[in-house]
PDB file of C-alpha atoms and ligand atoms in Angstrom:
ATOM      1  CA  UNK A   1     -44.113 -89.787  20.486  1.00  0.00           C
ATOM      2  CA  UNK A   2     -40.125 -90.294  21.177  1.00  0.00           C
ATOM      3  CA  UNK A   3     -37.795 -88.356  18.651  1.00  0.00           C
ATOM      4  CA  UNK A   4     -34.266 -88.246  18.974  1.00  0.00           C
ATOM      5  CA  UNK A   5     -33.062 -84.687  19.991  1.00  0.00           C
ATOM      6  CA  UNK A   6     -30.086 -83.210  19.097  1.00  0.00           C
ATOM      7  CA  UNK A   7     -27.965 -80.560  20.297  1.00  0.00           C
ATOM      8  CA  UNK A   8     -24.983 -79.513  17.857  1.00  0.00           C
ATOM      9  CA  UNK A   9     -22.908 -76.724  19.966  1.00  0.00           C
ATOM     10  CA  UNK A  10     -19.344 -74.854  19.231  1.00  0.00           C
ATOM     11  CA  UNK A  11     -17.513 -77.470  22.087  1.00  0.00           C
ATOM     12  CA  UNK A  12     -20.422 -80.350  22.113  1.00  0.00           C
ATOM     13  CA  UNK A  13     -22.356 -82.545  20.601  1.00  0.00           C
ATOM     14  CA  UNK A  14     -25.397 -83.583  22.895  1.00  0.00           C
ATOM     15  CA  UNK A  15     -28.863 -85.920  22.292  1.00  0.00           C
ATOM     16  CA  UNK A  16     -31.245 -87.839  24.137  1.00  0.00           C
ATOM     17  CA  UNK A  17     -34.689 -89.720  23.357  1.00  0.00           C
ATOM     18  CA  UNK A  18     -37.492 -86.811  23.990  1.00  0.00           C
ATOM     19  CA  UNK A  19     -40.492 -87.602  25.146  1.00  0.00           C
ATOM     20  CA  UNK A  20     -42.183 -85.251  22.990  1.00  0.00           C
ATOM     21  CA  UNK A  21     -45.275 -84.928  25.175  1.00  0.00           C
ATOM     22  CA  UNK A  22     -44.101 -84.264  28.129  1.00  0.00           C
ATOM     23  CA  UNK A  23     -40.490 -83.150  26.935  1.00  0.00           C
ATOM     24  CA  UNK A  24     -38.855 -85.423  29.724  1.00  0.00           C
ATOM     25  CA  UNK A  25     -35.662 -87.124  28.307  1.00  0.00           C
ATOM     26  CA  UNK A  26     -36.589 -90.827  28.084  1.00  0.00           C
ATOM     27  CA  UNK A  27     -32.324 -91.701  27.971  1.00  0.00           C
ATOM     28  CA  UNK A  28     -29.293 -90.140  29.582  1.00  0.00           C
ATOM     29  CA  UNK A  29     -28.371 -87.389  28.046  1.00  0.00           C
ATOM     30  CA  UNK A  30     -24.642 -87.980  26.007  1.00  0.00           C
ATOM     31  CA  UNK A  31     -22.726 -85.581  24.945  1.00  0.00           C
ATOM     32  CA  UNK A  32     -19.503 -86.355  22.510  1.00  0.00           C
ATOM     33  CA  UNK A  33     -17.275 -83.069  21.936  1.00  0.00           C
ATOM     34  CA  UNK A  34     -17.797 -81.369  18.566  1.00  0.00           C
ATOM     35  CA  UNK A  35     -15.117 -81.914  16.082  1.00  0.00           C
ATOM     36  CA  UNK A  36     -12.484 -79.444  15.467  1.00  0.00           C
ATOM     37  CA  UNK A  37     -12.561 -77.789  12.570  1.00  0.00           C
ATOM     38  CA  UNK A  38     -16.078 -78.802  12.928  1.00  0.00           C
ATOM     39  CA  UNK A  39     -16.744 -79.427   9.028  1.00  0.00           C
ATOM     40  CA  UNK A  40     -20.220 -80.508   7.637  1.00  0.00           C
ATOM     41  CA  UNK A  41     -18.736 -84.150   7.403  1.00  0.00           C
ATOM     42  CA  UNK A  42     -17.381 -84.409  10.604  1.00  0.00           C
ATOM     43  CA  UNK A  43     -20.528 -82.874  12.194  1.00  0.00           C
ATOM     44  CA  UNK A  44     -22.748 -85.226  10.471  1.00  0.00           C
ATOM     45  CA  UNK A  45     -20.005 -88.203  11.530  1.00  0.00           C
ATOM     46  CA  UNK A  46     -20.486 -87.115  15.130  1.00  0.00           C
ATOM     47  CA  UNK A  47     -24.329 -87.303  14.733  1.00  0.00           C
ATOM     48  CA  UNK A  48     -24.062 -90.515  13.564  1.00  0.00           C
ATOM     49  CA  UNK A  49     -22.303 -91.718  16.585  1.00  0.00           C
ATOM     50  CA  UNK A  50     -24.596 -90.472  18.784  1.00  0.00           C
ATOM     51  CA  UNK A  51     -27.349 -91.936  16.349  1.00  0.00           C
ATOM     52  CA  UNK A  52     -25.815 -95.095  16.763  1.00  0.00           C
ATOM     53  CA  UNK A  53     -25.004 -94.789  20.693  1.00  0.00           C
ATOM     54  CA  UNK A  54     -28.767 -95.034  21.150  1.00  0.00           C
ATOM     55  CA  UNK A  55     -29.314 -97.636  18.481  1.00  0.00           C
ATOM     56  CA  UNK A  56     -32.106 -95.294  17.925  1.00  0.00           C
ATOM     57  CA  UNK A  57     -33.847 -95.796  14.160  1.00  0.00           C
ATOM     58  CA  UNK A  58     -36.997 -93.376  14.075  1.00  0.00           C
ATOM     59  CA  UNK A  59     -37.300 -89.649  13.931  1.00  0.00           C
ATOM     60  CA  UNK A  60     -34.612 -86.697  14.619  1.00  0.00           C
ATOM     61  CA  UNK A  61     -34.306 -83.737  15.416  1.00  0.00           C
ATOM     62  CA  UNK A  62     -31.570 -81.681  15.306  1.00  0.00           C
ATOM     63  CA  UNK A  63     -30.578 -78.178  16.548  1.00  0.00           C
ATOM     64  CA  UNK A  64     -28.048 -76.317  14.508  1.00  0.00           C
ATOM     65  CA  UNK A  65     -25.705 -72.596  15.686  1.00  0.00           C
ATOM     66  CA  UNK A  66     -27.480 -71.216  12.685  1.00  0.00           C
ATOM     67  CA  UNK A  67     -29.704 -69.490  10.580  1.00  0.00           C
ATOM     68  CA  UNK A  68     -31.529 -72.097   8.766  1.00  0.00           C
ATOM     69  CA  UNK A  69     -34.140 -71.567   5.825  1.00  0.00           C
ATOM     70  CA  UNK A  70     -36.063 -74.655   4.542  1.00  0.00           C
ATOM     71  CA  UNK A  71     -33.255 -77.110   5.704  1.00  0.00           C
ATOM     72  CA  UNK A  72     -29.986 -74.955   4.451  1.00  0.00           C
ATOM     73  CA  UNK A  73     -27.489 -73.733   7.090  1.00  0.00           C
ATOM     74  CA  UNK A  74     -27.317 -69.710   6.117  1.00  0.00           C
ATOM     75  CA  UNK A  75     -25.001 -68.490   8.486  1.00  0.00           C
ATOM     76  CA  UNK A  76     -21.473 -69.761  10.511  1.00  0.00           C
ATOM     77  CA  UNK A  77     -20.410 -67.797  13.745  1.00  0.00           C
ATOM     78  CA  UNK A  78     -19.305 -70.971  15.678  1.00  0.00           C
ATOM     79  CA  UNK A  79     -18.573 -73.791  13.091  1.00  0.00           C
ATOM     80  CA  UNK A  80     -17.355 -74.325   9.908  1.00  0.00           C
ATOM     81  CA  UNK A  81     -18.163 -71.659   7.175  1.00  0.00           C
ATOM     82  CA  UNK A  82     -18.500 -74.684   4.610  1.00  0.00           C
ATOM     83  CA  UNK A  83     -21.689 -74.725   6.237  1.00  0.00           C
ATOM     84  CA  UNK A  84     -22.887 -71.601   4.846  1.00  0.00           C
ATOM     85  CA  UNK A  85     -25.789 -72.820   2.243  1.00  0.00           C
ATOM     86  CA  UNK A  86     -25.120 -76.663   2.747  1.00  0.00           C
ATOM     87  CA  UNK A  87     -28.689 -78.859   2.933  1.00  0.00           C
ATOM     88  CA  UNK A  88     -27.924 -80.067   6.771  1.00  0.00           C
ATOM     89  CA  UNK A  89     -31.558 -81.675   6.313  1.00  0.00           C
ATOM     90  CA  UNK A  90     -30.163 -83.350   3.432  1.00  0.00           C
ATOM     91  CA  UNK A  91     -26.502 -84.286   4.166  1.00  0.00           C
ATOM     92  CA  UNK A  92     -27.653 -85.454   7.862  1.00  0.00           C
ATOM     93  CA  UNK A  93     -30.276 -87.664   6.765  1.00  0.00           C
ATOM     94  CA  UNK A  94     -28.563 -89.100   3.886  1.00  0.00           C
ATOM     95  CA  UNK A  95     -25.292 -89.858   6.314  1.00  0.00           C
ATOM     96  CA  UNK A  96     -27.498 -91.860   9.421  1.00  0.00           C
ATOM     97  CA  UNK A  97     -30.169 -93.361   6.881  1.00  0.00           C
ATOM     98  CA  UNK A  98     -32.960 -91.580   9.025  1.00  0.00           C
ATOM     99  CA  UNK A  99     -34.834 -88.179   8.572  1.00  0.00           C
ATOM    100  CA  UNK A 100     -33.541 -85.579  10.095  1.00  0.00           C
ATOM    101  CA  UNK A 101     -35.198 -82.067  10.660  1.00  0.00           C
ATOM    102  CA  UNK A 102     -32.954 -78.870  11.578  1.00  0.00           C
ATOM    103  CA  UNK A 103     -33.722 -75.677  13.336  1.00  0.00           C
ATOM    104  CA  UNK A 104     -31.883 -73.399  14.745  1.00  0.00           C
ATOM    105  CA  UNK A 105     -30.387 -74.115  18.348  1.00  0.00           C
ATOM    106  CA  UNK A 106     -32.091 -71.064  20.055  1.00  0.00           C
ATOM    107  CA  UNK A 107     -35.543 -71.510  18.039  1.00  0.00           C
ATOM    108  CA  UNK A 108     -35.263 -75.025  19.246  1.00  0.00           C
ATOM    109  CA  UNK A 109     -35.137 -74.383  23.159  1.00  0.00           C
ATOM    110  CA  UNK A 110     -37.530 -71.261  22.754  1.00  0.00           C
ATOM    111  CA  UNK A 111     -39.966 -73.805  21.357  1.00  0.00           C
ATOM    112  CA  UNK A 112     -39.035 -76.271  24.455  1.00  0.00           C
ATOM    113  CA  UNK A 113     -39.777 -73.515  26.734  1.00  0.00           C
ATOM    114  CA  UNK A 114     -43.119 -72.074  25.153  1.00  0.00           C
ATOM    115  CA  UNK A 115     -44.406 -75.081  24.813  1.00  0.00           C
ATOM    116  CA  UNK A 116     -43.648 -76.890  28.402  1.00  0.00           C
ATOM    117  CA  UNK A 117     -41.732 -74.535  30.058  1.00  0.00           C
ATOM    118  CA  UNK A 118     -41.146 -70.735  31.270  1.00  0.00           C
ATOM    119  CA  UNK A 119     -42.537 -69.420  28.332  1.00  0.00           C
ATOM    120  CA  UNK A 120     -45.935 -71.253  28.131  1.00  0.00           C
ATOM    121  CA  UNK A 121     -49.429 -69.433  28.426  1.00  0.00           C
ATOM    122  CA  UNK A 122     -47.520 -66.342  28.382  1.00  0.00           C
ATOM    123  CA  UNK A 123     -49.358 -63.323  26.897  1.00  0.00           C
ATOM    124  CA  UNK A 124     -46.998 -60.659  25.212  1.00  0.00           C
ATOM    125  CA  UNK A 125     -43.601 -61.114  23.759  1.00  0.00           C
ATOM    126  CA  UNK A 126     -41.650 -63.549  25.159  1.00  0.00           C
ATOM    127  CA  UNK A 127     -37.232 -63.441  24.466  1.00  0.00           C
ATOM    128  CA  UNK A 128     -35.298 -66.683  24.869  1.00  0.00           C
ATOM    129  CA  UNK A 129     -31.692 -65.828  24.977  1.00  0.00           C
ATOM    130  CA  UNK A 130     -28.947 -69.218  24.810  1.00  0.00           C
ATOM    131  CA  UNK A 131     -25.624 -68.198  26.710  1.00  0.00           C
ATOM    132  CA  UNK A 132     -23.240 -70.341  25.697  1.00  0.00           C
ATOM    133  CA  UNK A 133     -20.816 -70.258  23.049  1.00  0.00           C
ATOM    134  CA  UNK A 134     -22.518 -67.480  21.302  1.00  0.00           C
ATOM    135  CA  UNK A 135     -25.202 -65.443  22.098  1.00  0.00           C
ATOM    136  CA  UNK A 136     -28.642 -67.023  20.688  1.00  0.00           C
ATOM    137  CA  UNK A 137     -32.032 -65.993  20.209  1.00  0.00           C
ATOM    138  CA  UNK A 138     -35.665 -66.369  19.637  1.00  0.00           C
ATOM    139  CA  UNK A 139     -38.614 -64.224  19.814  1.00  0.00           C
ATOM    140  CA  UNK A 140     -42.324 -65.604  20.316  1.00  0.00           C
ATOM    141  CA  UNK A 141     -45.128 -63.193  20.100  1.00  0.00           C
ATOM    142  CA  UNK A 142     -48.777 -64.689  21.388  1.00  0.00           C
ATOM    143  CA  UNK A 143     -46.669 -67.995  21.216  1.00  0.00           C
ATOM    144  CA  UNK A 144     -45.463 -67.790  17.879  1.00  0.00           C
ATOM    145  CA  UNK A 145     -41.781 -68.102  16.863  1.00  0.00           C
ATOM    146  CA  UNK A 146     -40.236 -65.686  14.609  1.00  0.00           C
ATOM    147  CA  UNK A 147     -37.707 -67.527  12.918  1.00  0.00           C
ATOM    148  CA  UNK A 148     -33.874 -67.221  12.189  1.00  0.00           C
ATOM    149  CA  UNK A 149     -33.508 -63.772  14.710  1.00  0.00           C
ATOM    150  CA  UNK A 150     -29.487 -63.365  15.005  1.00  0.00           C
ATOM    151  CA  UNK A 151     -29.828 -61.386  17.893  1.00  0.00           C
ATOM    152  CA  UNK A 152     -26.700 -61.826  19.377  1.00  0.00           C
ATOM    153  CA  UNK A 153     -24.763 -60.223  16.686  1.00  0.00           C
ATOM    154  CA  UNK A 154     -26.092 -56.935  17.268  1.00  0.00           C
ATOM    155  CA  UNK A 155     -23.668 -53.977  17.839  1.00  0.00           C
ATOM    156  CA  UNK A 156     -24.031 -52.433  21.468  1.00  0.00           C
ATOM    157  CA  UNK A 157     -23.447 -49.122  21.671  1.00  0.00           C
ATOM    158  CA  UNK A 158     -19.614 -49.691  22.834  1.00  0.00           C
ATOM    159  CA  UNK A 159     -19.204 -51.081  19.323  1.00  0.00           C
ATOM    160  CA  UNK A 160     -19.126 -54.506  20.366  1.00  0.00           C
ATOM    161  CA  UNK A 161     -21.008 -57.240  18.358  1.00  0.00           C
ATOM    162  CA  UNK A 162     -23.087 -58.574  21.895  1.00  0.00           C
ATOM    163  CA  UNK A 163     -21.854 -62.528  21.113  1.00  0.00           C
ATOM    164  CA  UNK A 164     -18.218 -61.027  20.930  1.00  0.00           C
ATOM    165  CA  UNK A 165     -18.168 -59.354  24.264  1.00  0.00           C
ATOM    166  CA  UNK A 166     -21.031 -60.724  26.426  1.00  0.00           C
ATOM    167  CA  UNK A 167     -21.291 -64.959  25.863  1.00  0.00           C
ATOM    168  CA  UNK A 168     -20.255 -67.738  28.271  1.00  0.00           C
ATOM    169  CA  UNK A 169     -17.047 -68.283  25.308  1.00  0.00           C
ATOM    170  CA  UNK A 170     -16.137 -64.906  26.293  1.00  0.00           C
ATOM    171  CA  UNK A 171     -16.256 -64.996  29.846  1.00  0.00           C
ATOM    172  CA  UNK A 172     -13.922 -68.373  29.591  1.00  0.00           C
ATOM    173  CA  UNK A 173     -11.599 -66.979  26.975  1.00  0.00           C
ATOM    174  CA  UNK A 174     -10.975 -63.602  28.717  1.00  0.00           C
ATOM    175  CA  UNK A 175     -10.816 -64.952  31.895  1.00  0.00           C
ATOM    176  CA  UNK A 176     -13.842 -62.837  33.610  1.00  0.00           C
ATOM    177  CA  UNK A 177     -15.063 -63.737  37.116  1.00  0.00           C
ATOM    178  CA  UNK A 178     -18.803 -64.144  36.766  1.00  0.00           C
ATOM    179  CA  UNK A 179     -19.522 -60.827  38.681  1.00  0.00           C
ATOM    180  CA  UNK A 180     -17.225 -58.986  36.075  1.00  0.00           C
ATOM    181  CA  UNK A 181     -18.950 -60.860  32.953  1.00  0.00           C
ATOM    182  CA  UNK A 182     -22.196 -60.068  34.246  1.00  0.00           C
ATOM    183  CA  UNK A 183     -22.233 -56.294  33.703  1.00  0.00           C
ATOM    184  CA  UNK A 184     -21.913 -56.847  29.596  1.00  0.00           C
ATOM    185  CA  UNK A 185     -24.961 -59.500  29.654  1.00  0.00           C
ATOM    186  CA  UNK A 186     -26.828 -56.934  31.547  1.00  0.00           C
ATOM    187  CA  UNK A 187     -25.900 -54.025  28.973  1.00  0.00           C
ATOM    188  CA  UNK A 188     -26.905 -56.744  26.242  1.00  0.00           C
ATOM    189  CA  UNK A 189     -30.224 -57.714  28.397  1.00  0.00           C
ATOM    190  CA  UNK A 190     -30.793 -54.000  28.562  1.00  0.00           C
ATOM    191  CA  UNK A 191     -30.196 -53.480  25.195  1.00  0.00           C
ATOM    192  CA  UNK A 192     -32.833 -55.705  23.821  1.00  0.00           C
ATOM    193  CA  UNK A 193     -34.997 -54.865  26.602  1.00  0.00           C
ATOM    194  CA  UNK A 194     -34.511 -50.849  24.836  1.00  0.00           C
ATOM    195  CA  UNK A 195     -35.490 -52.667  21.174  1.00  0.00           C
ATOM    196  CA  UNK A 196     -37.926 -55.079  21.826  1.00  0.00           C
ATOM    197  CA  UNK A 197     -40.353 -54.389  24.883  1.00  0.00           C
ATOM    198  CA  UNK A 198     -40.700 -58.177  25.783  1.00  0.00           C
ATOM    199  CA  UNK A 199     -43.053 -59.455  28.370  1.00  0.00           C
ATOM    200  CA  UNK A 200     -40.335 -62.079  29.272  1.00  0.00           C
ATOM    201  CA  UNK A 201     -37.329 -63.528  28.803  1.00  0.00           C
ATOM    202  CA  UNK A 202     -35.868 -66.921  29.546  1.00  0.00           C
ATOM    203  CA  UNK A 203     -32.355 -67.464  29.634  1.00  0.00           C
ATOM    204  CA  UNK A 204     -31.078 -70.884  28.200  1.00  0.00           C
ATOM    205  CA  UNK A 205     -27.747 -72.379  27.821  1.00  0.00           C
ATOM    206  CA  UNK A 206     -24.934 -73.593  30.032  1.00  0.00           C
ATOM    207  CA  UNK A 207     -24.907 -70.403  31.953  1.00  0.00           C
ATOM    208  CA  UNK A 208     -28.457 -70.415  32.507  1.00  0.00           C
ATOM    209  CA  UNK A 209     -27.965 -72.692  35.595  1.00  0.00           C
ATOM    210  CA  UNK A 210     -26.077 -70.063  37.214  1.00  0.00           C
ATOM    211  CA  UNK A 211     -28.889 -67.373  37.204  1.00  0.00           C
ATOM    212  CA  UNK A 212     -28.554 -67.054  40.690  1.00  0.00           C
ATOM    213  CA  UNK A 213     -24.869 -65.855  40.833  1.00  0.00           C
ATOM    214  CA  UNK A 214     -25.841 -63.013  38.247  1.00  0.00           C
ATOM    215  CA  UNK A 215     -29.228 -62.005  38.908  1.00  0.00           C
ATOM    216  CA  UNK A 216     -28.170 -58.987  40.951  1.00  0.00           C
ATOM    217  CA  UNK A 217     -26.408 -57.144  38.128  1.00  0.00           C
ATOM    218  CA  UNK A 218     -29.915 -57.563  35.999  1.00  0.00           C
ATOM    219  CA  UNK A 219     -31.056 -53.758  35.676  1.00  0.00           C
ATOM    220  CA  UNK A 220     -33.828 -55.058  33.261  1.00  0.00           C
ATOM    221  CA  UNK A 221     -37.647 -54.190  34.205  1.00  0.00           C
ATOM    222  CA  UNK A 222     -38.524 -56.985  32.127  1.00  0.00           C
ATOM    223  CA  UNK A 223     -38.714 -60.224  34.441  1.00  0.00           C
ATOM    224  CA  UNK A 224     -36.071 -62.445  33.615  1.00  0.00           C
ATOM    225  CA  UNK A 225     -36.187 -66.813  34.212  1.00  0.00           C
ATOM    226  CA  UNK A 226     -34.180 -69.593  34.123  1.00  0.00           C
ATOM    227  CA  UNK A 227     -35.289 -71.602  31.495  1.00  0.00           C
ATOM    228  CA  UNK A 228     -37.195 -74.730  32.908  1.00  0.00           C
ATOM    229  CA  UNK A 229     -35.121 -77.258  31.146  1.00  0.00           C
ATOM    230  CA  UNK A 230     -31.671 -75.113  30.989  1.00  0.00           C
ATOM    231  CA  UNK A 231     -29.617 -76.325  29.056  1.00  0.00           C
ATOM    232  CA  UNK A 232     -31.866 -79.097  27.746  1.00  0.00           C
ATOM    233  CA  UNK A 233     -34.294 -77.052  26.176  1.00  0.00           C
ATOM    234  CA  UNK A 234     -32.385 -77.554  23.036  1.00  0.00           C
ATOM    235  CA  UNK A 235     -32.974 -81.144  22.981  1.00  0.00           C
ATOM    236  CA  UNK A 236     -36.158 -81.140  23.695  1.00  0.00           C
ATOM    237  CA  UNK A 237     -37.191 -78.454  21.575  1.00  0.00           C
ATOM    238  CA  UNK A 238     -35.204 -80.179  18.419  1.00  0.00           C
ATOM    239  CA  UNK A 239     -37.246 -83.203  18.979  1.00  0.00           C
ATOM    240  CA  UNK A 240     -40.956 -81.437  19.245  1.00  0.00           C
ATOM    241  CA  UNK A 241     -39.589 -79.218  16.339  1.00  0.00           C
ATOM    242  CA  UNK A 242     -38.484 -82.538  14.051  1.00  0.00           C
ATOM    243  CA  UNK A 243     -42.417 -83.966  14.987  1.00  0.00           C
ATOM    244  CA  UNK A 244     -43.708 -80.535  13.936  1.00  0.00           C
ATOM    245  CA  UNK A 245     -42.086 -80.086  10.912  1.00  0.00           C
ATOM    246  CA  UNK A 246     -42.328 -83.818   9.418  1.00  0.00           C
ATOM    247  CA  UNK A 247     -46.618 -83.456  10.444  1.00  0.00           C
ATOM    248  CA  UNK A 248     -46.131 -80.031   8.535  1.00  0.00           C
ATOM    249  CA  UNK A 249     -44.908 -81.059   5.144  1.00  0.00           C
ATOM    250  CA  UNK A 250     -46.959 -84.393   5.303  1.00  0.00           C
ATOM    251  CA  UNK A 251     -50.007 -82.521   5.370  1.00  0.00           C
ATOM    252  CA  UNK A 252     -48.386 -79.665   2.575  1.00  0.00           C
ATOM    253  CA  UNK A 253     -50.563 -80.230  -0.352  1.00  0.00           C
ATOM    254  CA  UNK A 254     -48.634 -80.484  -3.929  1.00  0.00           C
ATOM    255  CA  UNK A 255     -49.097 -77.557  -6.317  1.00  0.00           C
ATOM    256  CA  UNK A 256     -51.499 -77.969  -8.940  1.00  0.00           C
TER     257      UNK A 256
HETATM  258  C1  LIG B   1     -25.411 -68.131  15.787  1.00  0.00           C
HETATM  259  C2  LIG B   1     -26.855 -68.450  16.078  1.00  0.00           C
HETATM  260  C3  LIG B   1     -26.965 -69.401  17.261  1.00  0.00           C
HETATM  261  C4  LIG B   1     -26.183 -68.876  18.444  1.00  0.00           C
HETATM  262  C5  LIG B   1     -26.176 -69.845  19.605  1.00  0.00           C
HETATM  263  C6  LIG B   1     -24.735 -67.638  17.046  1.00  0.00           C
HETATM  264  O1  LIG B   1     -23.389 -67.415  16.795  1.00  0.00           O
HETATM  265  O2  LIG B   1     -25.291 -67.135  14.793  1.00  0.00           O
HETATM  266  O3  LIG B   1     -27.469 -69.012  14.945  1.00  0.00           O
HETATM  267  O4  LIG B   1     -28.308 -69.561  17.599  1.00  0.00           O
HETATM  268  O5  LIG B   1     -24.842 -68.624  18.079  1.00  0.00           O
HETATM  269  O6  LIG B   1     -25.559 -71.038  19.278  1.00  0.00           O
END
């Protein structure tokens, strides 16, 4: 099935068509920068460009810097706190004519990943962290996701709040060479390493493509991977999410 995946981030706005099989993008990938203050009705303005950039009219999926519970935004690190308890399901849809299904960014490229990618087959606990303009997460145990974890706005114990001190925004806005910035991911890394026990984790995001230039300051015992589709996974993972979620309700049977 193809599904439009979208990626809404703190600087950009990205989608392609998904291939939801295979999770290869069946477009280029295009990216228009998120608007500033980036408020629900510019978002969902932005979406519909890209909607309409792809002349695309069928399913989308769409994955959103926040908590979300049955379609409402519950949280607002990196975008507008008029978000907080809006119905993105709802006020997406309604503004591009098509259904729309929202999950959170990091859920979206951990799905990506356990299904097609790093994370698939694996046995355990697996820990997708996003590195980008905040610090996301999601947790899969045996494969399945726990929802909604806002890992990255844990305290360390420096006092920082991790996303504050440790995310690719950081290392831009405080001006850290990579080998400087790398030292506070690894104290976040072996933070959650401490809390959680994983199996594995997957790094995802923009910085995920650098692995390389920071794998040498990873302490961790825990083996730690690129994701497969770096910063793609959230795409992809919107778009098997949005195909998911729509079979999901279809089949929800009404209450007596
Ligand atoms: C948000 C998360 C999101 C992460 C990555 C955090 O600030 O609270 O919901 O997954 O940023 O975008």
């Amino acid at each position: 099935m193809k599904v439009l995946g979208i990626d809404v981030g703190g600087s950009g706005i990205k989608g392609a068509v998904v291939d939801t099989k295979t999770g290869e993008l069946v477009t280029e990938r295009h990216r228009i920068p998120t608007p500033q203050p980036a408020m629900p009705s510019a978002v969902a303005a932005t979406i519909k460009e890209l909607v309409e950039h792809f002349d695309w009219k069928g399913l989308v999926g769409c994955g959103f810097p926040a908590a979300i519970t049955h379609g409402f935004a519950r949280t607002a690190a990196n975008i507008d706190k008029s978000f907080i308890n809006t119905n993105i399901n709802d006020l997406f849809s309604k503004t591009i004519g098509l259904e729309v299904y929202c999950v959170n960014d990091a859920d979206a490229a951990g799905e990506a990943e356990v299904c097609l990618g790093e994370g698939k087959g694996v046995d355990g606990t697996v820990i997708l962290v996003t590195i980008g303009t905040g610090l996301g997460t999601s947790i899969f145990v045996n494969g399945q996701l726990v929802p909604n974890t806002e890992l990255g706005h844990i305290y360390l114990d420096n006092g920082r709040e991790a996303e504050l001190y440790a995310s690719d925004a950081v290392r831009e806005r405080e001006n850290l060479k990579r080998k400087e910035w790398a030292p506070r991911f690894n104290h976040y890394l072996t933070t959650m390493e401490a809390l959680f026990w994983p199996d594995l984790f997957i790094l995802g995001g923009g910085a995920s493509k650098k692995l390389d230039r920071f794998a040498d300051a990873l302490t961790v015992k825990t083996p730690v991977v690129a994701a497969t589709m770096l910063n793609e996974a959230g795409i992809v993972g919107a778009a098997i999410y949005a195909q998911t979620e729509q079979k999901r309700l279809k089949e929800l049977k009404p209450l007596d």
